[in-house]
Amino acid sequence: MTIRDFKTIATNRCFDGVQGVYSHASTETRTTMRFSVFTPPQAAHGPVPVVWFLSGLTCTEENVTVKAGAQRVAAELGLMLVAPDTSPRGVDDGGETVPDDPDGAWDFGLGAGFYVDATEAPWSRNYRMFSYVATELPQLIEAEFPADMAAQGIMGHSMGGHGALTMALRHPGRFRSVSAFAPITSPLNCPWGEKALGGYLGADRSLWRAHDTTALIADGARCPHILVDQGLADGFLDSQLKPQLLEEVCMATGQPLTLNRREGYDHSYYFIASFMEDHLRWHAAALKE
């Protein structure tokens, strides 16, 4: 793999490991993409397991890096944490500005790539976040960091929970562990998903099924035991997230699922930080078997 313009933006010593932020010129999105990597101290002695974190609407790689409090536990467990951005940004390699929602809405366009490869203009030029996260960035991580790519887990929040679950279901055998915080469980059945998939993929709803967790499971896709935490004080619970749809399809098909409903917790990073350690230990147990 040829890595273009790979740069280290910042590194900081953190729990005897290194928290870094990096960028490179992406061939998938045709833009400069940023991502963060926490490299634990155990990496000094050889490759370590990798856990991906996919962020939610309006977020960048910075949110989980700064707010989740994940590095202490990751350092203890010897886990590398990788967090990509949520969409292309800026000006691309052809001098074109990456398009955003024409009405300036926060749930589509910049910060809201939904981890799909867009097929509709003007989004198809840059919005290729599925291939970026599934193929291009893993190749870069393998080439540039002490990562054990035979031991990968994936997790995410909200839109990123949707991304983590669909990535795992569409790549059987790649991820030994998968978890999510307040995931969008069925984009086919919520306003966020209908807007995003309709805009990026077009009006044919049959094409959306490849990016809908409940549809993928119903259609036969499987992944390792899924861990989900959902706050019951989440303002998006009933209208956008609908964990009961995931619970129902998993029960009907035998897909293993642990769904923790957390009383009093909302959609924020206070919620994520409260249960991040649980999720990292879940991943570590699977990755070190």
Tab-separated table of C-alpha atoms in Angstrom:
chain	number	residue	atom	x	y	z
A	1	MET	CA	0.000	0.000	0.000
A	2	THR	CA	1.234	3.483	-0.871
A	3	ILE	CA	0.505	5.901	1.968
A	4	ARG	CA	0.408	9.477	0.767
A	5	ASP	CA	1.351	12.422	2.982
A	6	PHE	CA	1.233	10.474	6.251
A	7	LYS	CA	1.853	12.967	9.048
A	8	THR	CA	2.029	12.992	12.807
A	9	ILE	CA	-0.021	15.926	14.061
A	10	ALA	CA	0.570	15.435	17.785
A	11	THR	CA	1.751	12.802	20.264
A	12	ASN	CA	1.497	12.790	24.039
A	13	ARG	CA	2.746	10.295	26.582
A	14	CYS	CA	-0.292	8.795	28.268
A	15	PHE	CA	-0.357	6.022	30.896
A	16	ASP	CA	3.115	4.960	29.678
A	17	GLY	CA	1.761	4.653	26.143
A	18	VAL	CA	1.348	7.226	23.381
A	19	GLN	CA	-1.784	9.079	22.376
A	20	GLY	CA	-1.319	10.320	18.844
A	21	VAL	CA	-3.270	12.174	16.179
A	22	TYR	CA	-2.320	11.598	12.553
A	23	SER	CA	-3.377	12.481	9.008
A	24	HIS	CA	-2.911	11.175	5.490
A	25	ALA	CA	-4.177	11.724	1.964
A	26	SER	CA	-6.993	9.247	1.419
A	27	THR	CA	-7.513	7.666	-1.982
A	28	GLU	CA	-11.067	6.672	-1.006
A	29	THR	CA	-12.359	10.083	0.085
A	30	ARG	CA	-9.862	12.088	-2.021
A	31	THR	CA	-9.285	14.296	1.024
A	32	THR	CA	-6.910	14.583	3.934
A	33	MET	CA	-8.262	12.361	6.715
A	34	ARG	CA	-7.412	12.564	10.404
A	35	PHE	CA	-7.496	9.756	12.949
A	36	SER	CA	-6.267	9.072	16.463
A	37	VAL	CA	-4.337	6.083	17.790
A	38	PHE	CA	-3.601	5.174	21.387
A	39	THR	CA	-0.602	2.850	21.425
A	40	PRO	CA	-0.319	1.043	24.788
A	41	PRO	CA	3.049	0.427	26.521
A	42	GLN	CA	2.938	-3.299	25.664
A	43	ALA	CA	3.508	-2.373	21.992
A	44	ALA	CA	7.168	-1.793	22.826
A	45	HIS	CA	7.515	-5.581	22.937
A	46	GLY	CA	5.483	-6.514	19.850
A	47	PRO	CA	2.146	-6.107	18.062
A	48	VAL	CA	-0.953	-5.608	20.210
A	49	PRO	CA	-4.695	-6.175	19.617
A	50	VAL	CA	-6.640	-3.367	17.958
A	51	VAL	CA	-10.035	-1.957	18.952
A	52	TRP	CA	-11.712	0.448	16.547
A	53	PHE	CA	-14.047	3.179	17.808
A	54	LEU	CA	-16.476	4.725	15.319
A	55	SER	CA	-17.944	8.021	16.463
A	56	GLY	CA	-21.417	9.473	16.074
A	57	LEU	CA	-23.099	12.381	14.334
A	58	THR	CA	-21.250	15.727	14.469
A	59	CYS	CA	-18.149	14.090	15.977
A	60	THR	CA	-14.538	13.812	14.851
A	61	GLU	CA	-11.751	11.539	16.083
A	62	GLU	CA	-11.246	13.981	18.949
A	63	ASN	CA	-14.455	13.292	20.888
A	64	VAL	CA	-13.697	9.771	22.052
A	65	THR	CA	-9.990	10.530	22.389
A	66	VAL	CA	-10.587	13.383	24.834
A	67	LYS	CA	-13.877	12.521	26.544
A	68	ALA	CA	-14.195	8.753	26.951
A	69	GLY	CA	-11.431	8.135	29.485
A	70	ALA	CA	-10.383	5.008	27.618
A	71	GLN	CA	-6.585	5.247	27.699
A	72	ARG	CA	-5.992	4.136	31.306
A	73	VAL	CA	-7.843	0.859	30.834
A	74	ALA	CA	-6.469	0.323	27.324
A	75	ALA	CA	-2.947	0.725	28.719
A	76	GLU	CA	-3.656	-1.839	31.430
A	77	LEU	CA	-5.132	-4.312	28.944
A	78	GLY	CA	-2.616	-3.743	26.152
A	79	LEU	CA	-5.147	-2.567	23.577
A	80	MET	CA	-4.486	-0.208	20.692
A	81	LEU	CA	-7.421	2.161	20.161
A	82	VAL	CA	-8.019	3.611	16.690
A	83	ALA	CA	-10.615	6.329	16.062
A	84	PRO	CA	-11.224	7.653	12.528
A	85	ASP	CA	-13.123	10.802	11.628
A	86	THR	CA	-16.812	10.531	10.703
A	87	SER	CA	-16.712	12.071	7.216
A	88	PRO	CA	-14.426	13.666	4.632
A	89	ARG	CA	-13.823	17.388	5.103
A	90	GLY	CA	-12.204	20.374	3.469
A	91	VAL	CA	-11.058	20.567	-0.141
A	92	ASP	CA	-10.343	17.386	-2.083
A	93	ASP	CA	-7.484	16.486	-4.402
A	94	GLY	CA	-9.319	17.974	-7.368
A	95	GLY	CA	-9.791	21.334	-5.699
A	96	GLU	CA	-13.473	20.655	-4.990
A	97	THR	CA	-14.963	21.550	-1.610
A	98	VAL	CA	-16.466	18.520	0.129
A	99	PRO	CA	-20.252	19.038	-0.005
A	100	ASP	CA	-22.345	19.509	3.111
A	101	ASP	CA	-26.073	19.433	3.790
A	102	PRO	CA	-27.510	22.274	1.690
A	103	ASP	CA	-29.680	23.404	4.582
A	104	GLY	CA	-26.824	23.281	7.100
A	105	ALA	CA	-28.390	20.412	9.059
A	106	TRP	CA	-26.115	18.485	11.422
A	107	ASP	CA	-27.498	15.023	10.657
A	108	PHE	CA	-26.272	14.808	7.046
A	109	GLY	CA	-23.075	15.768	5.240
A	110	LEU	CA	-20.003	16.862	7.205
A	111	GLY	CA	-19.663	14.855	10.406
A	112	ALA	CA	-22.392	12.489	9.261
A	113	GLY	CA	-20.899	10.102	6.716
A	114	PHE	CA	-22.921	7.167	8.136
A	115	TYR	CA	-20.146	4.710	7.218
A	116	VAL	CA	-21.493	4.062	3.707
A	117	ASP	CA	-20.067	4.451	0.204
A	118	ALA	CA	-22.318	7.028	-1.410
A	119	THR	CA	-23.575	6.330	-4.912
A	120	GLU	CA	-25.548	9.562	-5.461
A	121	ALA	CA	-24.111	12.859	-6.673
A	122	PRO	CA	-22.592	15.004	-5.295
A	123	TRP	CA	-21.818	12.738	-2.343
A	124	SER	CA	-20.273	9.844	-4.293
A	125	ARG	CA	-17.112	11.827	-5.059
A	126	ASN	CA	-15.936	11.941	-1.434
A	127	TYR	CA	-18.324	10.138	0.904
A	128	ARG	CA	-16.781	6.654	0.881
A	129	MET	CA	-16.520	6.078	4.593
A	130	PHE	CA	-17.360	2.367	4.436
A	131	SER	CA	-14.386	1.546	2.223
A	132	TYR	CA	-12.205	4.011	4.092
A	133	VAL	CA	-12.845	2.390	7.473
A	134	ALA	CA	-13.095	-1.184	6.207
A	135	THR	CA	-10.079	-1.224	3.882
A	136	GLU	CA	-7.889	1.849	3.512
A	137	LEU	CA	-7.341	2.850	7.126
A	138	PRO	CA	-6.705	-0.741	8.340
A	139	GLN	CA	-3.994	-1.087	5.698
A	140	LEU	CA	-2.386	2.116	6.966
A	141	ILE	CA	-2.598	0.984	10.601
A	142	GLU	CA	-0.983	-2.346	9.734
A	143	ALA	CA	1.825	-0.603	7.842
A	144	GLU	CA	2.611	2.159	10.322
A	145	PHE	CA	1.763	0.873	13.817
A	146	PRO	CA	2.567	-2.218	15.950
A	147	ALA	CA	-0.927	-3.629	15.457
A	148	ASP	CA	-1.914	-7.288	15.591
A	149	MET	CA	-4.458	-7.311	12.778
A	150	ALA	CA	-5.364	-10.920	13.574
A	151	ALA	CA	-6.895	-9.654	16.826
A	152	GLN	CA	-9.375	-6.864	16.048
A	153	GLY	CA	-12.486	-5.632	17.830
A	154	ILE	CA	-14.829	-2.820	16.892
A	155	MET	CA	-17.204	-0.554	18.783
A	156	GLY	CA	-18.978	2.743	18.283
A	157	HIS	CA	-21.520	5.275	19.493
A	158	SER	CA	-24.873	6.162	17.904
A	159	MET	CA	-24.161	6.516	14.155
A	160	GLY	CA	-20.826	4.900	14.963
A	161	GLY	CA	-22.602	2.074	16.765
A	162	HIS	CA	-24.502	1.488	13.541
A	163	GLY	CA	-21.176	1.553	11.708
A	164	ALA	CA	-19.483	-0.868	14.095
A	165	LEU	CA	-22.318	-3.391	13.968
A	166	THR	CA	-22.652	-3.303	10.186
A	167	MET	CA	-18.884	-3.514	9.681
A	168	ALA	CA	-18.725	-6.607	11.887
A	169	LEU	CA	-21.714	-8.242	10.218
A	170	ARG	CA	-20.361	-7.589	6.723
A	171	HIS	CA	-16.857	-8.854	7.544
A	172	PRO	CA	-17.398	-12.233	9.219
A	173	GLY	CA	-14.243	-13.507	10.853
A	174	ARG	CA	-12.405	-10.176	10.895
A	175	PHE	CA	-13.594	-8.902	14.262
A	176	ARG	CA	-13.427	-11.134	17.310
A	177	SER	CA	-15.529	-8.713	19.353
A	178	VAL	CA	-18.152	-6.034	18.710
A	179	SER	CA	-19.980	-3.594	20.960
A	180	ALA	CA	-21.933	-0.349	20.777
A	181	PHE	CA	-23.173	2.543	22.882
A	182	ALA	CA	-26.704	3.650	21.949
A	183	PRO	CA	-26.458	2.449	18.342
A	184	ILE	CA	-28.815	3.363	15.523
A	185	THR	CA	-30.046	-0.204	15.169
A	186	SER	CA	-32.178	0.175	12.030
A	187	PRO	CA	-31.560	3.128	9.687
A	188	LEU	CA	-34.388	1.767	7.532
A	189	ASN	CA	-36.787	2.651	10.331
A	190	CYS	CA	-35.719	6.026	11.724
A	191	PRO	CA	-35.555	9.608	10.435
A	192	TRP	CA	-31.757	9.887	10.677
A	193	GLY	CA	-31.286	6.714	8.690
A	194	GLU	CA	-33.920	7.436	6.085
A	195	LYS	CA	-32.406	10.843	5.402
A	196	ALA	CA	-28.826	9.568	5.272
A	197	LEU	CA	-29.341	6.369	3.291
A	198	GLY	CA	-31.804	8.041	0.941
A	199	GLY	CA	-29.404	10.897	0.320
A	200	TYR	CA	-26.239	8.844	-0.065
A	201	LEU	CA	-27.640	5.694	-1.719
A	202	GLY	CA	-30.797	6.837	-3.485
A	203	ALA	CA	-34.471	5.959	-3.232
A	204	ASP	CA	-34.210	2.168	-3.696
A	205	ARG	CA	-34.656	0.966	-0.119
A	206	SER	CA	-33.523	-2.553	-1.027
A	207	LEU	CA	-30.003	-1.134	-1.372
A	208	TRP	CA	-30.153	0.185	2.177
A	209	ARG	CA	-30.350	-3.283	3.728
A	210	ALA	CA	-26.583	-3.758	3.486
A	211	HIS	CA	-26.230	-0.851	5.914
A	212	ASP	CA	-28.944	-1.780	8.412
A	213	THR	CA	-27.999	-3.984	11.368
A	214	THR	CA	-31.414	-5.538	11.882
A	215	ALA	CA	-31.836	-6.220	8.152
A	216	LEU	CA	-28.389	-7.790	7.883
A	217	ILE	CA	-29.119	-10.132	10.789
A	218	ALA	CA	-32.556	-10.973	9.407
A	219	ASP	CA	-30.916	-11.748	6.059
A	220	GLY	CA	-28.491	-14.197	7.666
A	221	ALA	CA	-25.384	-12.196	8.573
A	222	ARG	CA	-23.752	-13.067	11.898
A	223	CYS	CA	-20.980	-11.701	14.079
A	224	PRO	CA	-19.573	-12.498	17.525
A	225	HIS	CA	-21.665	-11.891	20.631
A	226	ILE	CA	-22.816	-8.245	20.548
A	227	LEU	CA	-22.618	-6.029	23.636
A	228	VAL	CA	-24.864	-2.944	23.680
A	229	ASP	CA	-25.368	-0.340	26.381
A	230	GLN	CA	-28.354	1.990	26.046
A	231	GLY	CA	-29.333	4.829	28.356
A	232	LEU	CA	-33.020	4.987	29.177
A	233	ALA	CA	-32.922	8.793	29.543
A	234	ASP	CA	-31.602	9.114	25.981
A	235	GLY	CA	-33.710	11.646	24.105
A	236	PHE	CA	-33.208	9.716	20.862
A	237	LEU	CA	-34.195	6.333	22.286
A	238	ASP	CA	-37.681	5.900	20.856
A	239	SER	CA	-37.456	7.960	17.666
A	240	GLN	CA	-33.995	7.092	16.317
A	241	LEU	CA	-32.254	4.243	18.149
A	242	LYS	CA	-34.958	1.619	18.763
A	243	PRO	CA	-32.912	-1.068	20.544
A	244	GLN	CA	-35.991	-3.268	20.758
A	245	LEU	CA	-35.694	-3.893	16.997
A	246	LEU	CA	-32.187	-5.272	17.498
A	247	GLU	CA	-33.317	-7.310	20.477
A	248	GLU	CA	-36.224	-8.800	18.532
A	249	VAL	CA	-34.192	-9.847	15.485
A	250	CYS	CA	-31.408	-11.311	17.623
A	251	MET	CA	-33.905	-13.365	19.608
A	252	ALA	CA	-35.590	-14.557	16.407
A	253	THR	CA	-32.357	-15.577	14.686
A	254	GLY	CA	-30.124	-16.714	17.550
A	255	GLN	CA	-27.577	-13.917	17.125
A	256	PRO	CA	-25.993	-13.574	20.596
A	257	LEU	CA	-26.743	-10.187	22.198
A	258	THR	CA	-26.259	-8.619	25.609
A	259	LEU	CA	-28.380	-5.457	25.849
A	260	ASN	CA	-27.894	-3.420	29.012
A	261	ARG	CA	-30.571	-0.798	29.602
A	262	ARG	CA	-29.076	1.862	31.870
A	263	GLU	CA	-31.538	3.825	33.978
A	264	GLY	CA	-30.969	7.587	34.036
A	265	TYR	CA	-28.231	7.731	31.379
A	266	ASP	CA	-28.508	9.905	28.272
A	267	HIS	CA	-26.763	10.007	24.863
A	268	SER	CA	-23.685	11.956	25.956
A	269	TYR	CA	-20.042	11.076	26.563
A	270	TYR	CA	-20.798	11.049	30.287
A	271	PHE	CA	-22.739	7.880	29.478
A	272	ILE	CA	-19.955	6.477	27.318
A	273	ALA	CA	-17.270	7.234	29.911
A	274	SER	CA	-19.353	5.477	32.578
A	275	PHE	CA	-19.288	2.140	30.732
A	276	MET	CA	-16.175	2.373	28.554
A	277	GLU	CA	-14.180	0.201	30.925
A	278	ASP	CA	-16.819	-2.533	30.724
A	279	HIS	CA	-16.605	-2.497	26.939
A	280	LEU	CA	-12.819	-2.517	26.805
A	281	ARG	CA	-12.654	-5.468	29.175
A	282	TRP	CA	-15.264	-7.242	27.021
A	283	HIS	CA	-13.073	-6.726	23.963
A	284	ALA	CA	-9.861	-7.680	25.732
A	285	ALA	CA	-11.337	-10.976	26.908
A	286	ALA	CA	-12.293	-11.895	23.343
A	287	LEU	CA	-9.125	-10.628	21.693
A	288	LYS	CA	-6.755	-12.454	24.026
A	289	GLU	CA	-8.439	-15.859	23.837
